[in-house]
PDB file of C-alpha atoms in Angstrom:
ATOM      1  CA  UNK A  11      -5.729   6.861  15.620  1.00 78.00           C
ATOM      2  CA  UNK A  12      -2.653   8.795  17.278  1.00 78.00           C
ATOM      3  CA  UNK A  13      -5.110  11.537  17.789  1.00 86.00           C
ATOM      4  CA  UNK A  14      -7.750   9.502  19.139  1.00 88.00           C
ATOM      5  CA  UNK A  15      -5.789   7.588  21.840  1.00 86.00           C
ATOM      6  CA  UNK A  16      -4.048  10.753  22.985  1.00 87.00           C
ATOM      7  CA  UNK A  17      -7.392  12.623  23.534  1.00 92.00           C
ATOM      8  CA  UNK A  18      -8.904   9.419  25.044  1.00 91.00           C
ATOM      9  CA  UNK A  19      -5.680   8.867  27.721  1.00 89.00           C
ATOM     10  CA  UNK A  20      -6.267  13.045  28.224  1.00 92.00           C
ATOM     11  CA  UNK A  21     -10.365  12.569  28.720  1.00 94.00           C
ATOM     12  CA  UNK A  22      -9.473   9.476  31.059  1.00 93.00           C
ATOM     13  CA  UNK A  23      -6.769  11.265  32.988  1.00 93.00           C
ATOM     14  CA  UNK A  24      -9.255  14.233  33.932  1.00 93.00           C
ATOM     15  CA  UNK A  25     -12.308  12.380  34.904  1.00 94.00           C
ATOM     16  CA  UNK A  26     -13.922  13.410  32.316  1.00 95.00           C
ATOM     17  CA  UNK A  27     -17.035  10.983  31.089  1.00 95.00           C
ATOM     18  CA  UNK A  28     -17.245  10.624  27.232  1.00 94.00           C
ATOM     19  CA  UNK A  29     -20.939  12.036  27.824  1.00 95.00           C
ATOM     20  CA  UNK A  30     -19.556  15.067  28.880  1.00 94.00           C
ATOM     21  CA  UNK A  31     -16.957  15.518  26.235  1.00 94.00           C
ATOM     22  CA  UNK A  32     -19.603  14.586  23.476  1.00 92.00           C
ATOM     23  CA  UNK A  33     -21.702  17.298  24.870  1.00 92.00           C
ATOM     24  CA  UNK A  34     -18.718  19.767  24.662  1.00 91.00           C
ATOM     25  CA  UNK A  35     -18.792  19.498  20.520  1.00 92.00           C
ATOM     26  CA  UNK A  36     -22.183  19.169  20.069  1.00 91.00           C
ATOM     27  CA  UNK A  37     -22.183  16.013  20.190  1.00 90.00           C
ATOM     28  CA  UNK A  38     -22.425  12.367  21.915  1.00 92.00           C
ATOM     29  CA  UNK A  39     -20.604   9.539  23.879  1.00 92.00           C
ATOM     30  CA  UNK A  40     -20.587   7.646  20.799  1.00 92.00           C
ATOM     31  CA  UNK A  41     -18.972  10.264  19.038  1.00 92.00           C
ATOM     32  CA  UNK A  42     -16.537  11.034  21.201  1.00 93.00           C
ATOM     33  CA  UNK A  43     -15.557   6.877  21.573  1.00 91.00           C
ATOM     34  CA  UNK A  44     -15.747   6.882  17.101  1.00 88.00           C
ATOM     35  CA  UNK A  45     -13.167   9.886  17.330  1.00 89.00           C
ATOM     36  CA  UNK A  46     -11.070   7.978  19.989  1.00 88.00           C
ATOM     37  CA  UNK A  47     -10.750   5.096  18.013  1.00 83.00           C
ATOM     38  CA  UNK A  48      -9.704   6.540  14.610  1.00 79.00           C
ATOM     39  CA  UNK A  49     -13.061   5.261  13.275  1.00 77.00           C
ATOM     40  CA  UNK A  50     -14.392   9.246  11.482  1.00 79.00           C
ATOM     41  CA  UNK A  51     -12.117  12.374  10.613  1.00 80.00           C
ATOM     42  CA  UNK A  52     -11.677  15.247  12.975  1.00 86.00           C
ATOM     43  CA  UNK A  53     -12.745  18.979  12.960  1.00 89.00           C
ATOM     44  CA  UNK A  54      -9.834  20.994  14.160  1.00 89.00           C
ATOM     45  CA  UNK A  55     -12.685  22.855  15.833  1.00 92.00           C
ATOM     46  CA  UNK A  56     -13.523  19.472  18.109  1.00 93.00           C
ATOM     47  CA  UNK A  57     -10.198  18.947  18.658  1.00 93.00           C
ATOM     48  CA  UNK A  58      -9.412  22.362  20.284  1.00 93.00           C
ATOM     49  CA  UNK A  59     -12.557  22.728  22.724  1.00 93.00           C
ATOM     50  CA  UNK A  60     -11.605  19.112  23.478  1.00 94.00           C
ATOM     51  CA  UNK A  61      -7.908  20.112  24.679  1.00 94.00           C
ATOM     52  CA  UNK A  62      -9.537  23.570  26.858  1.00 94.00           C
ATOM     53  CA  UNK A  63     -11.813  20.713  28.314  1.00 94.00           C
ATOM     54  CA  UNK A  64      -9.315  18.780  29.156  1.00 94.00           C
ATOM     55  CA  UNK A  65      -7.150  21.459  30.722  1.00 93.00           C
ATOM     56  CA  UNK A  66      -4.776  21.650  27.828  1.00 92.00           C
ATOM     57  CA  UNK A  67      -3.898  25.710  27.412  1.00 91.00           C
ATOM     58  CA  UNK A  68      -0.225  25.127  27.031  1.00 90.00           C
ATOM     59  CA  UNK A  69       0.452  26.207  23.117  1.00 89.00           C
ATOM     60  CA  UNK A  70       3.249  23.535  22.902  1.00 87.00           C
ATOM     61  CA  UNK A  71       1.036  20.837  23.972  1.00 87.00           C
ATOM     62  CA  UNK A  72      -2.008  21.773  21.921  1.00 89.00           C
ATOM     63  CA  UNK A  73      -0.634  22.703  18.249  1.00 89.00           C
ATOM     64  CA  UNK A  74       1.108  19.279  17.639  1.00 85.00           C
ATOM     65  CA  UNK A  75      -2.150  17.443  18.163  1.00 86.00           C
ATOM     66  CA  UNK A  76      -4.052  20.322  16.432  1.00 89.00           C
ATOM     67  CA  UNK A  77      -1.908  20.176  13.481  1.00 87.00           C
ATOM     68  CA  UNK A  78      -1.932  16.021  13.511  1.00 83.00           C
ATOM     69  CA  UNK A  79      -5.664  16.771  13.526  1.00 86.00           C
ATOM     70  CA  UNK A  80      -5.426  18.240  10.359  1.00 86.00           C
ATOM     71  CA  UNK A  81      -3.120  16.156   9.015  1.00 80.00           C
ATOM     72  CA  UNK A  82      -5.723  13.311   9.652  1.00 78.00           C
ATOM     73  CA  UNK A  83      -8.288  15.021   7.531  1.00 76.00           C
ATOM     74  CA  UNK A  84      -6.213  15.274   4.462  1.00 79.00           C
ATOM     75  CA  UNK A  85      -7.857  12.874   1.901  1.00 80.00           C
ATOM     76  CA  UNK A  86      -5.713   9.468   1.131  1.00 84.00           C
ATOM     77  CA  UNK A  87      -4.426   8.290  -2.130  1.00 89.00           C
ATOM     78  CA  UNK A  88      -6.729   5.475  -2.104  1.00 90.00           C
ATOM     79  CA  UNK A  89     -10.011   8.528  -2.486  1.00 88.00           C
ATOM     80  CA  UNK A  90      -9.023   8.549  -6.086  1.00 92.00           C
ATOM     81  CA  UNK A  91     -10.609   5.463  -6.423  1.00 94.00           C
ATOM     82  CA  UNK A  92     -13.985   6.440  -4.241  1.00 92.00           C
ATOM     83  CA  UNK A  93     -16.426   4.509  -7.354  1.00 93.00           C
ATOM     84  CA  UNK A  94     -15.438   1.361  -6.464  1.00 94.00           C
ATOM     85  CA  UNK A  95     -14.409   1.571  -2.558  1.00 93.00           C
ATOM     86  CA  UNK A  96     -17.195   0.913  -0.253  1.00 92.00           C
ATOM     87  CA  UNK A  97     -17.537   3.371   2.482  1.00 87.00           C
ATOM     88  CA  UNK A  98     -16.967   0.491   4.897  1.00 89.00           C
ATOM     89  CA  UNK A  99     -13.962  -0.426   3.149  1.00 92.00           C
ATOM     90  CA  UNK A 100     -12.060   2.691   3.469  1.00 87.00           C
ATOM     91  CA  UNK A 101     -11.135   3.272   7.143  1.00 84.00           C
ATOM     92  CA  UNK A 102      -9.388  -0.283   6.622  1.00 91.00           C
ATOM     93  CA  UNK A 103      -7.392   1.464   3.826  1.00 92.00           C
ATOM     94  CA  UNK A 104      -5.697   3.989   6.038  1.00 87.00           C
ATOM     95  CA  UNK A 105      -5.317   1.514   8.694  1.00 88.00           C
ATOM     96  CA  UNK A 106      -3.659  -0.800   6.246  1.00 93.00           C
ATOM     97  CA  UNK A 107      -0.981   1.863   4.933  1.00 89.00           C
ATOM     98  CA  UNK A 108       0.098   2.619   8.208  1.00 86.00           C
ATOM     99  CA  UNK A 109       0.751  -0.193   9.398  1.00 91.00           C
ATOM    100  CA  UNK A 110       4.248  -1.744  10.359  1.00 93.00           C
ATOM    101  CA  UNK A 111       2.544  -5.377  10.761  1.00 96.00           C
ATOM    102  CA  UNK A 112       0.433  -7.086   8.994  1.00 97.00           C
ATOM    103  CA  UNK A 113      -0.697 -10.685  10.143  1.00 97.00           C
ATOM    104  CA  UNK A 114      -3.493 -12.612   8.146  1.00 97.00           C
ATOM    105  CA  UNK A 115      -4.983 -15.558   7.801  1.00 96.00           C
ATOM    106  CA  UNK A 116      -6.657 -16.849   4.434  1.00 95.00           C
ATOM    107  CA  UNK A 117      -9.123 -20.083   3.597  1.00 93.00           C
ATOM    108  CA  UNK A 118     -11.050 -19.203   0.145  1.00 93.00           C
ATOM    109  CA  UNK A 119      -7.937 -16.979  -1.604  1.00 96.00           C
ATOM    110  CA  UNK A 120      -4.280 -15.653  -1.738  1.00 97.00           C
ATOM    111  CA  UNK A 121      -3.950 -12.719   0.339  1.00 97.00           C
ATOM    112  CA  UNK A 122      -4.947  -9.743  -1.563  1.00 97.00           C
ATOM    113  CA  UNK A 123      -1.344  -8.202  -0.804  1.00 98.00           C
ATOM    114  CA  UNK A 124      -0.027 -11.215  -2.397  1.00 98.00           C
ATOM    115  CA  UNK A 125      -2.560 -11.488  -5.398  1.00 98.00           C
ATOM    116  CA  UNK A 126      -0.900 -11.186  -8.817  1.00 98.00           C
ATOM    117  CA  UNK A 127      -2.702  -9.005 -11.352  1.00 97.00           C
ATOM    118  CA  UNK A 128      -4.522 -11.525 -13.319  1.00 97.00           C
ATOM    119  CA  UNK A 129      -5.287 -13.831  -9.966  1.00 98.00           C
ATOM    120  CA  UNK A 130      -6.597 -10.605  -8.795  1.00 98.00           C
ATOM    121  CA  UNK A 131      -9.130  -9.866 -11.755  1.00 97.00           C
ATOM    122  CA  UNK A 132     -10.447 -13.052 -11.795  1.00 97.00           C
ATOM    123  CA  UNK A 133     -11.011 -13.226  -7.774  1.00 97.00           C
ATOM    124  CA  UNK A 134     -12.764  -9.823  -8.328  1.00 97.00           C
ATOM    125  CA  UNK A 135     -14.879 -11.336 -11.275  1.00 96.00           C
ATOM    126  CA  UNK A 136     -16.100 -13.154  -8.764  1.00 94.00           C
ATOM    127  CA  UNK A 137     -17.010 -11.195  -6.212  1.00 93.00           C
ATOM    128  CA  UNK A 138     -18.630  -8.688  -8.537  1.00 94.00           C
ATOM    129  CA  UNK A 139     -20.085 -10.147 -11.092  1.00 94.00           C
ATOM    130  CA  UNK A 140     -21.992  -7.483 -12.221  1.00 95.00           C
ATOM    131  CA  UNK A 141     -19.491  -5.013 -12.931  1.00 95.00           C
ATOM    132  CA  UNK A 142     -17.926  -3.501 -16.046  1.00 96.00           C
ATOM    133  CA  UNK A 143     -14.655  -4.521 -17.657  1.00 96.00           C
ATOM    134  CA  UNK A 144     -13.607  -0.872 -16.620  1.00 96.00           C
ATOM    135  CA  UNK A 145     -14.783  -1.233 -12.915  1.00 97.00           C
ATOM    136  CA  UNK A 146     -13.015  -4.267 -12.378  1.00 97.00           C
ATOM    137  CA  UNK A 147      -9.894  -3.002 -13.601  1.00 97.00           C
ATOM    138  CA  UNK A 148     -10.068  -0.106 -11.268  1.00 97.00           C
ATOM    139  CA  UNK A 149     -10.915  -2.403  -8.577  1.00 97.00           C
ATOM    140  CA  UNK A 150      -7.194  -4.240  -9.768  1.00 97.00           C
ATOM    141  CA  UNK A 151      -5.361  -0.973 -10.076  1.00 97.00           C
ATOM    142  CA  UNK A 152      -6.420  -0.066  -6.309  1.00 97.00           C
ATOM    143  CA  UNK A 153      -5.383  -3.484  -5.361  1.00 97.00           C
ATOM    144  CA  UNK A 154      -2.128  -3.263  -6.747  1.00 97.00           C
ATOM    145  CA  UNK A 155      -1.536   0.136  -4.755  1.00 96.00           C
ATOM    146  CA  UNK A 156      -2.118  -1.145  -1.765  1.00 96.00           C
ATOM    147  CA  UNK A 157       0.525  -3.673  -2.739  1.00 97.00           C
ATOM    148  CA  UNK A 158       2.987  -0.890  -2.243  1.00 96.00           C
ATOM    149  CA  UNK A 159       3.410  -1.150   1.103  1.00 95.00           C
ATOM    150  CA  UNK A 160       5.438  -3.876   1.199  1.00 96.00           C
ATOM    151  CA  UNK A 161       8.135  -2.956  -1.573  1.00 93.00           C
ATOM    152  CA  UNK A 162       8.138   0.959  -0.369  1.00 92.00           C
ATOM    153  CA  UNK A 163      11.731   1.982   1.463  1.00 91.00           C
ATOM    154  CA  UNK A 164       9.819   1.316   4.699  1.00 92.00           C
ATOM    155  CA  UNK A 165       8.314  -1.908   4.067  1.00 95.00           C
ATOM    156  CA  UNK A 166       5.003  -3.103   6.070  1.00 96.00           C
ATOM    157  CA  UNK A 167       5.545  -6.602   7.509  1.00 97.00           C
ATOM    158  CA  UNK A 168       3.467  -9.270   5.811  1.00 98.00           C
ATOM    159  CA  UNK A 169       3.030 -12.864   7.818  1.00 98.00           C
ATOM    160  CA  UNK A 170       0.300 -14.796   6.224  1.00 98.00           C
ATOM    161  CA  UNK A 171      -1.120 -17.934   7.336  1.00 97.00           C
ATOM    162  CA  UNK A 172      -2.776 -19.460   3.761  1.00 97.00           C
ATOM    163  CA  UNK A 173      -4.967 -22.394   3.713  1.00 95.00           C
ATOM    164  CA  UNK A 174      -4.454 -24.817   1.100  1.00 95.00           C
ATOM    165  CA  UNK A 175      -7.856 -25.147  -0.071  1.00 93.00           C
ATOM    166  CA  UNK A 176      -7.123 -21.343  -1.290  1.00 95.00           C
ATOM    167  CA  UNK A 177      -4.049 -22.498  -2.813  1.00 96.00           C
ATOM    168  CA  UNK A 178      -5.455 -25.329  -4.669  1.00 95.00           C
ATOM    169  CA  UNK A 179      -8.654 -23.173  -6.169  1.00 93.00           C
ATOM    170  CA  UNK A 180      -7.915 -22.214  -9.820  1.00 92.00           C
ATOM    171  CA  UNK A 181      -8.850 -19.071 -10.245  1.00 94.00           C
ATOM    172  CA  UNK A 182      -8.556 -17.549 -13.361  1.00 94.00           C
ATOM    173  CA  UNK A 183      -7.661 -20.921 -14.621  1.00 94.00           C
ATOM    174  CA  UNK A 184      -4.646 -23.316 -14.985  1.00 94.00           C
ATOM    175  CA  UNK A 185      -2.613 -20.781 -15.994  1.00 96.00           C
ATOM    176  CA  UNK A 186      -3.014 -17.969 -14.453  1.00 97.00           C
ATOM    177  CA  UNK A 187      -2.977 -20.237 -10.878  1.00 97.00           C
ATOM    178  CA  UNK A 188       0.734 -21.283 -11.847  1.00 97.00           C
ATOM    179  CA  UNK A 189       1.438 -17.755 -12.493  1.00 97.00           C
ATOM    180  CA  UNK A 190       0.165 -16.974  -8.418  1.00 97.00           C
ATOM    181  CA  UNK A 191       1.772 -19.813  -7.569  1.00 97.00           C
ATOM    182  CA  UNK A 192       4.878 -18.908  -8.806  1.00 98.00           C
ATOM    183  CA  UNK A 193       5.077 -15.225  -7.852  1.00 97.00           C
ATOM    184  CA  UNK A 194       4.106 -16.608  -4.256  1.00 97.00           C
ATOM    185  CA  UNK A 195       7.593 -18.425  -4.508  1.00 97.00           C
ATOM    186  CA  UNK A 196       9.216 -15.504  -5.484  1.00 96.00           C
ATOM    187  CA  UNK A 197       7.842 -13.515  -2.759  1.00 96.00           C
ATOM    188  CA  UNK A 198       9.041 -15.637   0.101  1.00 94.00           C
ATOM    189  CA  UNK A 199      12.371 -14.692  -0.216  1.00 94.00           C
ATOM    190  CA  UNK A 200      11.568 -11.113   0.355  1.00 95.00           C
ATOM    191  CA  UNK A 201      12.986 -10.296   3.725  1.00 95.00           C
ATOM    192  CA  UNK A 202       9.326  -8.574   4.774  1.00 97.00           C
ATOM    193  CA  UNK A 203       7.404 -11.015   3.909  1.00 97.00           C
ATOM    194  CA  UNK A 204       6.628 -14.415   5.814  1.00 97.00           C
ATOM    195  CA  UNK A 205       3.886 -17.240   4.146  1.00 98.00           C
ATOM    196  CA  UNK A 206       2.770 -19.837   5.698  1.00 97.00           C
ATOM    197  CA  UNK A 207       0.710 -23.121   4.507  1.00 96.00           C
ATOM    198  CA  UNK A 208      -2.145 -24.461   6.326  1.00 95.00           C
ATOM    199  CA  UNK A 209      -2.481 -28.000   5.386  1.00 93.00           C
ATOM    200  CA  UNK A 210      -5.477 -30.183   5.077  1.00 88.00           C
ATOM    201  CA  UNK A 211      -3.800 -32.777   7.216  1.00 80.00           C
ATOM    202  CA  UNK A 212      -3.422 -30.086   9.827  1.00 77.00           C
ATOM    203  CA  UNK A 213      -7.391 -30.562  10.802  1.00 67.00           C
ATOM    204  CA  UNK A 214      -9.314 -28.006  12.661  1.00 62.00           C
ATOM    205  CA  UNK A 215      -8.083 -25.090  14.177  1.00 63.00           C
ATOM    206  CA  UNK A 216      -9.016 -22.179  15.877  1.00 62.00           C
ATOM    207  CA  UNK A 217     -10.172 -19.919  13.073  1.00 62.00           C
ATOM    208  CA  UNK A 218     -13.163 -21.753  11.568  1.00 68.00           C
ATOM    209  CA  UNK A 219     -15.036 -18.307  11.465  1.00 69.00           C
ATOM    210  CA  UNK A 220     -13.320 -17.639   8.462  1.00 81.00           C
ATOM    211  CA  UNK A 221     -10.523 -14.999   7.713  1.00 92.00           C
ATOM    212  CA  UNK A 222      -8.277 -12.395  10.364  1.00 95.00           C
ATOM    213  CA  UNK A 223      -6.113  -9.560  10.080  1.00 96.00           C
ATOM    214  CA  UNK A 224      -4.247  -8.341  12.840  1.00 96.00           C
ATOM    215  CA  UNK A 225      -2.995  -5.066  12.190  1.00 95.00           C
ATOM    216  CA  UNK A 226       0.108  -3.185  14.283  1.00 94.00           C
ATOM    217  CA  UNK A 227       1.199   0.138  14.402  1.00 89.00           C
ATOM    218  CA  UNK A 228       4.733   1.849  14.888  1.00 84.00           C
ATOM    219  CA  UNK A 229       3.290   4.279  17.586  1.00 76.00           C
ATOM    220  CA  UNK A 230       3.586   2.810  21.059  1.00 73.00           C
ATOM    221  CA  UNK A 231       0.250   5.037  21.435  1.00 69.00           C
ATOM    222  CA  UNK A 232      -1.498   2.383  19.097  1.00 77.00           C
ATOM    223  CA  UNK A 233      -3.377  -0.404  19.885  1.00 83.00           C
ATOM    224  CA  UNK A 234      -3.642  -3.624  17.839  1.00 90.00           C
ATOM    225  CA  UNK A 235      -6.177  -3.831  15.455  1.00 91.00           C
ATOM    226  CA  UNK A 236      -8.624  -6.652  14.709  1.00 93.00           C
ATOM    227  CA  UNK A 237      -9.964  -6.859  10.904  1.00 94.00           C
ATOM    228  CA  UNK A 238     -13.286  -9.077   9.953  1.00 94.00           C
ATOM    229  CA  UNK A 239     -13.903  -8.503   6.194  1.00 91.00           C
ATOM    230  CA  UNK A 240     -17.339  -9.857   5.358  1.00 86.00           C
ATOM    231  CA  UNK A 241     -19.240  -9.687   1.665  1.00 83.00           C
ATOM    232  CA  UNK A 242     -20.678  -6.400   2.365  1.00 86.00           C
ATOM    233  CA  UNK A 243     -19.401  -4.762   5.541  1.00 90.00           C
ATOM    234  CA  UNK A 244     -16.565  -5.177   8.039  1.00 91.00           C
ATOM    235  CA  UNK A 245     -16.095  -5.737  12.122  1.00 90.00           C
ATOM    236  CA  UNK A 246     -13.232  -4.429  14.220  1.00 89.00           C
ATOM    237  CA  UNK A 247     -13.986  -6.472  17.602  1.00 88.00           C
ATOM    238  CA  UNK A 248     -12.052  -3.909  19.725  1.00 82.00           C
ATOM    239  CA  UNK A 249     -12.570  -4.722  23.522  1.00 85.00           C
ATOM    240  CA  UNK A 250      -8.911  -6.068  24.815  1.00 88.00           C
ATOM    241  CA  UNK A 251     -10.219  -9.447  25.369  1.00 94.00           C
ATOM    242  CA  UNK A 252     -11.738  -9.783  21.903  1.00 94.00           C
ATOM    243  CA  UNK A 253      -8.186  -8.537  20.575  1.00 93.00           C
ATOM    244  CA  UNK A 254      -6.459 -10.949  22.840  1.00 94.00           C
ATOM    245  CA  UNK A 255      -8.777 -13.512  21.537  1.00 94.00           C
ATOM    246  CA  UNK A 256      -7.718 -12.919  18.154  1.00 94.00           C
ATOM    247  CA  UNK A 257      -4.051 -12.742  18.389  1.00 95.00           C
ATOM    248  CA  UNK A 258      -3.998 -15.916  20.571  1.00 95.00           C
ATOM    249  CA  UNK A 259      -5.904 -17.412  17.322  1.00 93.00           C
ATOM    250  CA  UNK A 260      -3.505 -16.233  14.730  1.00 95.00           C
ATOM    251  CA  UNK A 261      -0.371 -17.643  17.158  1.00 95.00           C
ATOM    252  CA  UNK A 262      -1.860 -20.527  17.119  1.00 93.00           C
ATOM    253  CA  UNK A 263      -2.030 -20.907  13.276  1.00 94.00           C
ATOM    254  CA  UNK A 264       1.497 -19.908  12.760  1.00 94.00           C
ATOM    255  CA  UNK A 265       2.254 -22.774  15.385  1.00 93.00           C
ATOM    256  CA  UNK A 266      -0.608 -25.295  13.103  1.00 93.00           C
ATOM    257  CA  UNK A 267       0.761 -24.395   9.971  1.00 95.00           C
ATOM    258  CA  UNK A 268       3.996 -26.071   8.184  1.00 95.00           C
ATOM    259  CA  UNK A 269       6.874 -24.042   8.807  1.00 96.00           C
ATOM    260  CA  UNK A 270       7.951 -20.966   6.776  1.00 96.00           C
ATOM    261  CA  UNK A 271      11.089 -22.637   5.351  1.00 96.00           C
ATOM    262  CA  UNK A 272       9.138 -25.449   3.690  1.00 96.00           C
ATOM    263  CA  UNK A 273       6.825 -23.422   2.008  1.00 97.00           C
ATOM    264  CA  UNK A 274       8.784 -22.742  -1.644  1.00 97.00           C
ATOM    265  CA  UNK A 275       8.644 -26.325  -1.432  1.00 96.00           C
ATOM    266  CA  UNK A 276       4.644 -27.079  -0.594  1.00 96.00           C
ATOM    267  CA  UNK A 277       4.128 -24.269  -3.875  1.00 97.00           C
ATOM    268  CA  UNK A 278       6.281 -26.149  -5.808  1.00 97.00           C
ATOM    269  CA  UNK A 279       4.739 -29.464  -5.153  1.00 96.00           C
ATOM    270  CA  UNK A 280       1.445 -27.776  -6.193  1.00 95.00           C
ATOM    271  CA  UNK A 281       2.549 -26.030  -9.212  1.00 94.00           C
ATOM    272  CA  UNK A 282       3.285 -29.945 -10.198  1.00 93.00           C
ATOM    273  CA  UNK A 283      -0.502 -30.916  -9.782  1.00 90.00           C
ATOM    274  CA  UNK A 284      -1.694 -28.600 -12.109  1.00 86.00           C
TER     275      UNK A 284
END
């Protein structure tokens, strides 16, 4: 994504239509907007006849986004586990790791970053109810890496908004919903990490579409990131006013929602009614 928005402010700053540069590499407009979004890998090839395009023959200037280029290519951890990651699903991955925010917004489950193992094989039961013992527990191990991010020495920032209809389904069973319930306590006193309730008493509210992630970056380069996760594919509504649209969505939940500080207290209260 670095790459992309630096070749896409140099393209814009030379006049230079993305027809143009997609007809440089052998390609097309919608190429060169796929590459300038972070949305496919790069060939170090593309890169470089992008930069003489765009006037850039200075050897400091070109070799650190060359060699980010290739950096960009270099498979992720989460490849190990290609057999059960959609292709869809795997751009969202790498967003997801590098990320320094990460705001969400849950109706039907816990946040997957927030699932505890057993929660977490029983949601995925669910989903995919035709796979193998073996699959699903692959499908658990990958969720449980991605869980990393928020305990690793730079932690990701979690704020979730969860509604309590998700909170109140048992998956998994009696026991193994006091078990989420309870690690969801425990988790709210980690310093990165920020959950909300949604209430039924709150009433409606502006994200009846179902659930958001809003992703941020580090990198002032970066722009926000809008995540749609639907049964079988995925949306990134990208336009600034679609982004906009989103974030003002997910303030307004945090403002809906009962306040952070209450929260042990709501999951206790509902550890009681089960």
């Amino acid at each position: 994504m670095v790459v992309g928005t630096r070749l896409r402010r140099l393209r814009e700053s030379r006049g230079i239509s993305a027809d143009k540069a997609g007809y440089e590499i052998r390609g097309s407009a919608s190429k060169i907007s796929r590459m300038e979004l972070g949305r496919v890998g790069f060939k170090e090839r593309d890169v470089a006849d992008l930069l003489t395009l765009y006037g850039v023959s200075d050897p400091a200037e070109r070799e650190p986004l060359l060699e980010m280029a290739r950096m960009a290519s270099v498979p992720g951890w989460w490849q190990r586990y290609h057999d059960v990651v959609p292709p869809w699903f795997e751009p969202y991955l790498g967003l997801e790791q590098g990320a320094g925010v990460i705001r969400c917004y849950e109706v039907q489950v816990v946040p997957a970053l927030l699932q505890t193992r057993s929660y977490a094989r029983a949601v995925l039961r669910h989903v995919h109810p035709e796979a193998s013992a073996e699959e699903i527990e692959r499908r658990v191990e990958l969720r449980r890496e991605r869980q990393r991010i928020l305990t690793r020495d730079e932690p990701a920032r979690l704020w979730a908004v969860v509604d309590e209809a998700a909170l109140r389904r048992p998956f998994g069973g009696r026991e193994v919903m006091r078990a989420q319930l309870r690690h969801l306590i425990d988790v709210c006193a980690l310093r990165n990490v920020t959950v909300q309730v949604l209430p039924f008493g709150t009433g409606g509210h502006g994200a009846v579409g179902g659930p958001i992630t809003l992703l941020r970056f580090e990198e002032a380069d970066l722009p926000d990131v809008v995540y749609l996760e639907q049964l079988t594919n995925a949306h990134y509504p990208d336009r600034p006013a679609e982004v906009d649209r989103y974030t003002d969505v997910m303030n307004r939940l945090v403002v809906d929602a009962d306040p952070p500080i209450r929260t042990p207290d709501t999951l206790r209260r509902l550890l009681d009614d089960l």
